[in-house]
Amino acid sequence: MIAEARGTRDTTVPGRLLICMLLLVLTTVGWRRGTYFTGSVDPVVAAKGLLSVAALVLAYFGTRRAALRLGTGTLWALGLLLAASVLGALTHGPLVAGGVIAVRVTIIALTVVLLLRCYTGTQFFAALAWSSAAIGGVAAVSGLPSLSSGRLAGGFPQLAPNELALLACLVVLYAAWRIAVGAGGVPMAGIAVVALGVLWFTGSRTALLMLVPALAIMALHVRRARVGLVVSGLVLAAAATVAALSTDALAGFLERDGDGTSTVESRFIAWDAATTWADDRWQLFFGGGMSVKIIPVKGQYWDEQPLDSSWVSLLVQVGLVGLLVAGTWALWAVRGALRAPRESRALFLGVLVFLLGRSVLESGLFDATPDFLAFLAISLLAEGGSRRRLPEQSAEGGAGTALPDRDPRPAALPG
């Protein structure tokens, strides 16, 4: 068990939840850089599939203990999205690859649903943060030799710099939320600083730029800022300003050199190609399946490149129908987050601002990725059928303490 101090009381991340989350994060990060699933089964694909099934089975047996109320609207949106992807894969060709990815996403979604029926949202995001810290930490330490190339990447597993930055940001966001609601102290701040260091060395500009407004959203939810928090924040801001003005570190970070498909300008080339990718109306409306992640380009010295945008990827993978469903789903999740209690709203909005902002320039928000885990959990917890389990925390319970949120009516347990 991992104990977390919350005011005058302690909450814990149960061992079953932590193991499930470790498996989920491990199966949703990349194990090989620069490779995409095309339908063939190899040891890596088989291992990730077995681990995801193991997480699902472990989560299922946990539901025999308790069942918390959870809405189902999110699952309808996800079902429509996956159905559109399968319909697109039927005509585009990679039906096996697209179908396998749709099954993977379904398994991950079912695991998240089962976990949220057993554990509170606070426990879920604590487990997600600790799992991201553990896997990201191992990847960062084992990938230190990659710094010689200018950007920190994962060694084991072989995370791309942007993937490693995502895990670091999830840790920072959770730590910042704990501090904002008065439930985190010096140790939590230290964890956030280390994660920020990892983020900086990855050179991920999109992640860093979207982390700033996300943290600002959380800061707006602070009712009574503690003196220590204000002083440390001012000192950190002053130190960062001095470092930025007295060195060329910030300028070098923002003006990082790139070539080929690694530049911001090259993304527009892929996005323009995505608008004319469909060969017929069926592909225009339903796309080509979730396995389409690289698109052919013309007029360049390279022939193809990644789409590098969750929304442009959706246009190609699930067509206009899926894009409309996903856009409505995202707006609906934001609406639900705005209606959540203050402490939950701080976490939900902060994470959504980061994920949705990052999704413009990075792919994976609606795929089997860590950002999909966070987005799906927030959507499930923020919808109307689930919000009643997110009451404002009482002063007696200590900031951030999860209150009982069981449905008073008898719940039908699986199995």
XYZ file of C-alpha atoms in Angstrom:
415
model
C 0.000 0.000 0.000
C 1.132 3.569 -0.671
C 0.050 5.916 2.075
C -0.796 9.525 1.219
C -1.220 12.072 3.974
C -4.350 14.190 3.564
C -4.831 16.746 6.277
C -5.347 14.924 9.549
C -6.353 11.638 7.891
C -4.686 9.134 5.574
C -5.943 7.624 2.369
C -4.251 4.797 0.550
C -3.821 3.514 -2.962
C -4.838 -0.163 -2.676
C -2.359 -2.685 -3.984
C -4.805 -4.126 -6.533
C -5.450 -0.689 -8.003
C -1.755 0.136 -8.156
C -0.900 -3.140 -9.914
C -3.731 -2.648 -12.425
C -2.607 0.896 -13.133
C 1.019 -0.118 -13.561
C -0.098 -2.697 -16.101
C -2.325 -0.177 -17.885
C 0.387 2.466 -18.162
C 2.960 -0.127 -19.196
C 0.732 -1.452 -21.979
C -0.223 1.993 -23.275
C 3.276 3.434 -23.659
C 5.482 2.614 -26.608
C 8.045 -0.130 -26.200
C 9.750 0.597 -29.526
C 10.326 4.063 -30.922
C 9.301 4.799 -34.488
C 7.283 1.613 -35.052
C 3.549 1.243 -35.640
C 1.282 -1.762 -35.390
C 0.365 -3.110 -38.835
C -1.483 -6.284 -37.894
C 1.370 -8.757 -37.456
C 1.855 -10.384 -34.055
C 5.337 -10.359 -32.530
C 6.602 -10.865 -28.956
C 6.086 -7.204 -28.039
C 2.510 -7.106 -29.342
C 1.707 -10.403 -27.630
C 3.237 -9.292 -24.335
C 1.306 -6.013 -24.284
C -1.904 -7.866 -25.113
C -1.402 -10.369 -22.295
C -0.611 -7.623 -19.783
C -3.729 -5.641 -20.732
C -5.895 -8.758 -20.336
C -4.247 -9.423 -16.970
C -5.164 -5.897 -15.841
C -8.759 -6.437 -16.982
C -9.076 -9.750 -15.120
C -7.554 -8.283 -11.968
C -9.922 -5.309 -12.122
C -12.925 -7.571 -12.719
C -12.346 -9.653 -9.622
C -12.018 -6.434 -7.639
C -15.622 -5.491 -8.446
C -16.834 -8.357 -6.267
C -16.010 -6.220 -3.235
C -17.886 -3.024 -4.053
C -19.748 -1.182 -6.781
C -19.844 2.617 -7.011
C -22.252 4.537 -9.218
C -20.858 5.340 -12.662
C -22.536 6.917 -15.675
C -22.634 5.240 -19.072
C -22.767 8.180 -21.502
C -18.999 8.076 -22.030
C -19.180 4.450 -23.110
C -21.779 5.298 -25.765
C -19.467 7.946 -27.205
C -16.523 5.564 -27.192
C -18.624 2.818 -28.761
C -19.680 5.091 -31.639
C -16.074 6.125 -32.193
C -14.805 2.546 -32.321
C -17.706 1.457 -34.527
C -16.833 4.175 -37.043
C -13.201 3.035 -37.043
C -14.163 -0.589 -37.761
C -16.520 0.484 -40.563
C -13.691 2.496 -42.095
C -11.228 -0.388 -41.793
C -13.670 -2.636 -43.647
C -13.106 -0.775 -46.899
C -9.646 0.719 -46.439
C -7.946 -2.649 -46.079
C -6.151 -2.986 -42.702
C -9.185 -4.586 -41.042
C -7.120 -6.888 -38.836
C -4.845 -4.117 -37.590
C -7.713 -1.682 -37.099
C -9.835 -4.320 -35.377
C -7.032 -5.325 -33.013
C -6.444 -1.713 -31.967
C -10.190 -1.230 -31.426
C -10.194 -4.330 -29.199
C -7.184 -3.006 -27.270
C -8.931 0.304 -26.648
C -12.066 -1.568 -25.550
C -10.108 -3.701 -23.067
C -8.433 -0.630 -21.603
C -11.759 1.211 -21.357
C -13.455 -1.725 -19.609
C -10.569 -1.930 -17.144
C -10.894 1.771 -16.322
C -14.660 1.388 -15.841
C -14.210 -1.568 -13.491
C -11.574 0.286 -11.469
C -13.765 3.368 -11.106
C -16.593 1.155 -9.850
C -14.297 -0.039 -7.069
C -12.205 3.005 -6.205
C -12.704 6.745 -5.927
C -11.493 9.176 -8.544
C -8.877 10.462 -6.103
C -7.458 6.984 -5.684
C -7.527 6.384 -9.434
C -5.539 9.510 -10.288
C -3.134 8.899 -7.415
C -2.429 5.442 -8.844
C -2.072 6.904 -12.344
C 0.427 9.492 -11.092
C 2.492 6.981 -9.107
C 2.509 4.532 -12.023
C 3.542 7.288 -14.451
C 6.288 8.337 -12.045
C 7.577 4.777 -11.659
C 7.581 3.843 -15.352
C 8.678 7.295 -16.483
C 11.432 7.364 -13.866
C 12.850 4.022 -14.968
C 12.638 5.083 -18.610
C 14.334 8.431 -17.902
C 17.200 6.971 -15.877
C 17.831 4.173 -18.368
C 17.612 6.684 -21.218
C 20.148 9.206 -19.905
C 22.628 8.410 -22.720
C 20.045 9.798 -25.185
C 20.733 13.290 -23.817
C 23.772 13.418 -26.073
C 21.354 13.760 -28.997
C 19.752 16.831 -27.410
C 16.504 15.289 -26.062
C 15.920 12.823 -23.253
C 14.146 9.657 -24.416
C 13.248 6.479 -22.591
C 15.717 3.634 -22.411
C 13.476 0.921 -20.991
C 10.797 1.074 -22.137
C 11.886 2.926 -25.272
C 9.637 5.952 -24.872
C 9.829 8.765 -27.381
C 10.675 12.135 -25.781
C 7.081 13.335 -26.119
C 5.758 10.169 -24.453
C 8.166 10.594 -21.561
C 7.089 14.237 -21.288
C 3.448 13.143 -21.072
C 4.145 10.867 -18.097
C 6.094 13.648 -16.390
C 3.218 16.084 -16.915
C 0.680 13.675 -15.411
C 2.859 13.540 -12.299
C 3.186 17.336 -12.170
C -0.560 17.860 -12.608
C -1.459 15.447 -9.812
C 1.156 16.935 -7.469
C -0.011 20.477 -8.266
C -3.626 19.503 -7.588
C -2.697 17.973 -4.232
C -0.871 21.155 -3.302
C -3.714 23.364 -4.563
C -6.307 21.641 -2.358
C -4.005 21.792 0.645
C -3.227 18.088 0.755
C 0.379 18.117 -0.429
C 3.534 19.306 1.272
C 7.257 19.460 0.629
C 7.594 15.830 -0.579
C 4.881 16.353 -3.192
C 6.518 19.593 -4.317
C 9.847 17.782 -4.622
C 8.267 15.116 -6.834
C 6.801 17.856 -9.037
C 10.203 19.548 -9.394
C 11.867 16.285 -10.447
C 9.099 15.631 -12.981
C 9.508 19.169 -14.327
C 13.211 18.496 -14.768
C 12.442 15.370 -16.792
C 9.965 17.371 -18.874
C 12.561 20.039 -19.580
C 15.206 17.583 -20.748
C 12.752 15.855 -23.093
C 12.534 19.119 -25.029
C 8.774 18.713 -25.503
C 7.603 22.252 -26.188
C 3.938 21.379 -26.638
C 3.747 19.627 -23.273
C 5.475 22.471 -21.454
C 3.393 25.196 -23.091
C 0.122 23.408 -22.303
C 1.191 22.642 -18.741
C 1.285 26.366 -17.906
C -2.443 27.134 -18.453
C -3.363 23.807 -16.827
C -1.497 24.777 -13.659
C -3.027 28.247 -13.806
C -6.516 26.697 -13.893
C -5.702 24.692 -10.778
C -4.288 27.762 -9.024
C -7.575 29.616 -9.578
C -9.312 26.998 -7.420
C -7.162 27.734 -4.362
C -9.380 29.299 -1.698
C -6.866 30.227 0.960
C -3.309 30.080 -0.235
C -0.896 29.118 2.518
C 1.983 31.490 3.205
C 4.553 28.820 2.433
C 2.890 28.029 -0.881
C 2.831 31.704 -1.919
C 6.435 32.345 -0.875
C 7.779 29.195 -2.539
C 5.800 29.975 -5.689
C 7.199 33.509 -5.869
C 10.739 32.277 -5.253
C 10.397 29.621 -7.950
C 8.941 32.135 -10.422
C 11.738 34.607 -9.686
C 14.410 31.929 -10.109
C 12.889 30.778 -13.397
C 12.738 34.369 -14.671
C 16.368 35.033 -13.767
C 17.458 31.796 -15.431
C 15.507 32.611 -18.580
C 16.863 36.157 -18.851
C 20.470 35.429 -17.905
C 20.964 32.319 -20.052
C 19.924 31.112 -23.483
C 18.313 27.950 -22.083
C 14.728 29.056 -22.732
C 15.496 30.414 -26.184
C 17.308 27.217 -27.093
C 14.375 25.156 -25.843
C 11.784 27.097 -27.849
C 13.948 27.305 -30.972
C 15.043 23.670 -30.937
C 16.349 22.655 -34.339
C 14.554 19.983 -36.300
C 14.492 18.544 -39.764
C 12.239 16.466 -41.974
C 9.041 15.424 -40.241
C 10.145 16.675 -36.797
C 9.377 20.360 -37.382
C 6.151 22.201 -36.707
C 5.971 23.246 -40.358
C 6.063 19.633 -41.516
C 2.919 18.885 -39.511
C 0.974 21.227 -41.766
C 2.125 19.183 -44.745
C 0.630 16.024 -43.224
C -2.530 17.841 -42.164
C -3.045 19.196 -45.674
C -2.575 15.692 -47.082
C -5.177 14.393 -44.597
C -7.875 16.624 -46.110
C -7.513 14.874 -49.481
C -6.626 11.393 -48.200
C -10.067 9.793 -48.647
C -10.629 8.051 -51.982
C -14.428 7.927 -51.709
C -17.292 9.153 -49.574
C -17.262 6.061 -47.350
C -13.681 6.776 -46.304
C -14.505 10.458 -45.927
C -17.271 9.664 -43.445
C -15.774 6.625 -41.660
C -12.029 6.889 -42.231
C -9.648 3.977 -42.599
C -9.410 2.487 -39.123
C -7.417 3.148 -35.957
C -4.260 1.598 -37.417
C -3.746 4.459 -39.920
C -1.134 6.634 -38.225
C 1.125 7.532 -41.166
C -0.049 9.324 -44.278
C 1.571 9.653 -47.742
C 2.782 13.154 -48.651
C 3.790 14.688 -51.951
C 6.280 17.341 -52.959
C 8.826 16.528 -50.220
C 11.996 14.489 -50.110
C 10.157 12.082 -47.798
C 7.183 10.011 -48.925
C 5.184 9.664 -45.690
C 5.017 10.998 -42.163
C 3.035 10.689 -38.912
C -0.089 12.794 -38.578
C 0.998 14.288 -35.215
C -2.436 15.513 -34.154
C -5.208 13.630 -32.413
C -7.862 15.509 -34.343
C -6.297 15.177 -37.775
C -5.674 11.521 -36.968
C -9.376 11.129 -36.212
C -10.276 12.602 -39.594
C -8.204 9.886 -41.256
C -8.993 7.030 -38.847
C -12.719 7.505 -38.194
C -13.752 10.110 -40.762
C -16.136 13.010 -40.349
C -18.589 10.920 -38.346
C -15.994 9.921 -35.769
C -14.532 13.424 -35.685
C -17.964 14.853 -34.869
C -18.504 12.251 -32.139
C -15.079 12.928 -30.597
C -15.527 16.694 -30.697
C -18.927 16.452 -29.027
C -17.495 14.034 -26.469
C -14.652 16.427 -25.571
C -17.030 19.382 -25.144
C -19.359 17.216 -23.065
C -16.450 16.203 -20.808
C -15.500 19.858 -20.294
C -19.121 20.687 -19.473
C -19.222 17.912 -16.905
C -15.935 19.039 -15.377
C -17.276 22.585 -14.987
C -20.222 21.194 -13.002
C -18.100 19.052 -10.692
C -17.434 20.066 -7.061
C -14.618 22.552 -6.570
C -11.816 20.179 -5.644
C -12.677 17.681 -8.368
C -13.216 20.537 -10.832
C -9.677 21.792 -10.212
C -8.215 18.423 -11.184
C -10.594 17.699 -14.048
C -10.273 21.085 -15.745
C -6.516 21.261 -15.282
C -5.956 17.843 -16.826
C -8.473 18.474 -19.631
C -6.854 21.787 -20.575
C -3.508 20.022 -20.810
C -4.766 16.965 -22.704
C -7.016 18.807 -25.160
C -4.415 21.481 -25.826
C -1.690 18.894 -26.334
C -3.953 16.857 -28.626
C -3.822 19.573 -31.285
C -0.136 18.862 -31.956
C 0.223 15.330 -30.579
C -1.608 12.109 -31.420
C -3.072 9.543 -29.038
C -5.925 11.162 -27.120
C -8.422 8.593 -28.451
C -6.032 5.654 -28.739
C -4.490 3.146 -26.323
C -2.277 5.727 -24.605
C -1.778 7.157 -21.077
C -3.550 10.383 -22.056
C -6.572 8.327 -23.106
C -6.604 6.741 -19.616
C -6.786 10.168 -17.988
C -9.325 11.574 -20.456
C -11.613 8.550 -20.185
C -11.524 8.585 -16.380
C -12.381 12.286 -16.226
C -15.191 11.862 -18.728
C -16.657 8.952 -16.743
C -16.409 10.763 -13.400
C -17.651 14.141 -14.652
C -20.807 12.994 -16.427
C -24.159 13.463 -14.734
C -24.598 9.849 -13.668
C -21.298 9.938 -11.755
C -21.032 13.475 -10.361
C -23.113 12.687 -7.282
C -20.212 10.593 -6.049
C -18.014 13.720 -6.010
C -19.327 15.740 -3.054
C -17.406 18.702 -1.705
C -14.985 17.551 0.974
C -15.964 18.459 4.509
C -13.627 20.423 6.710
C -13.601 17.627 9.273
C -12.442 15.073 6.715
C -9.385 17.044 5.691
C -8.726 18.523 2.272
C -8.727 15.979 -0.462
C -10.194 13.147 1.588
C -12.587 11.016 -0.397
C -16.008 10.777 1.192
C -18.268 7.750 0.868
C -19.906 7.824 -2.538
C -21.734 4.535 -2.755
C -25.159 4.387 -4.240
C -27.555 3.784 -1.298
C -29.583 1.368 -3.420
C -28.405 -2.234 -3.747
C -26.077 -2.592 -6.710
C -25.947 -5.566 -9.002
C -22.446 -6.983 -8.846
C -20.828 -8.660 -11.854
C -20.555 -12.414 -11.756
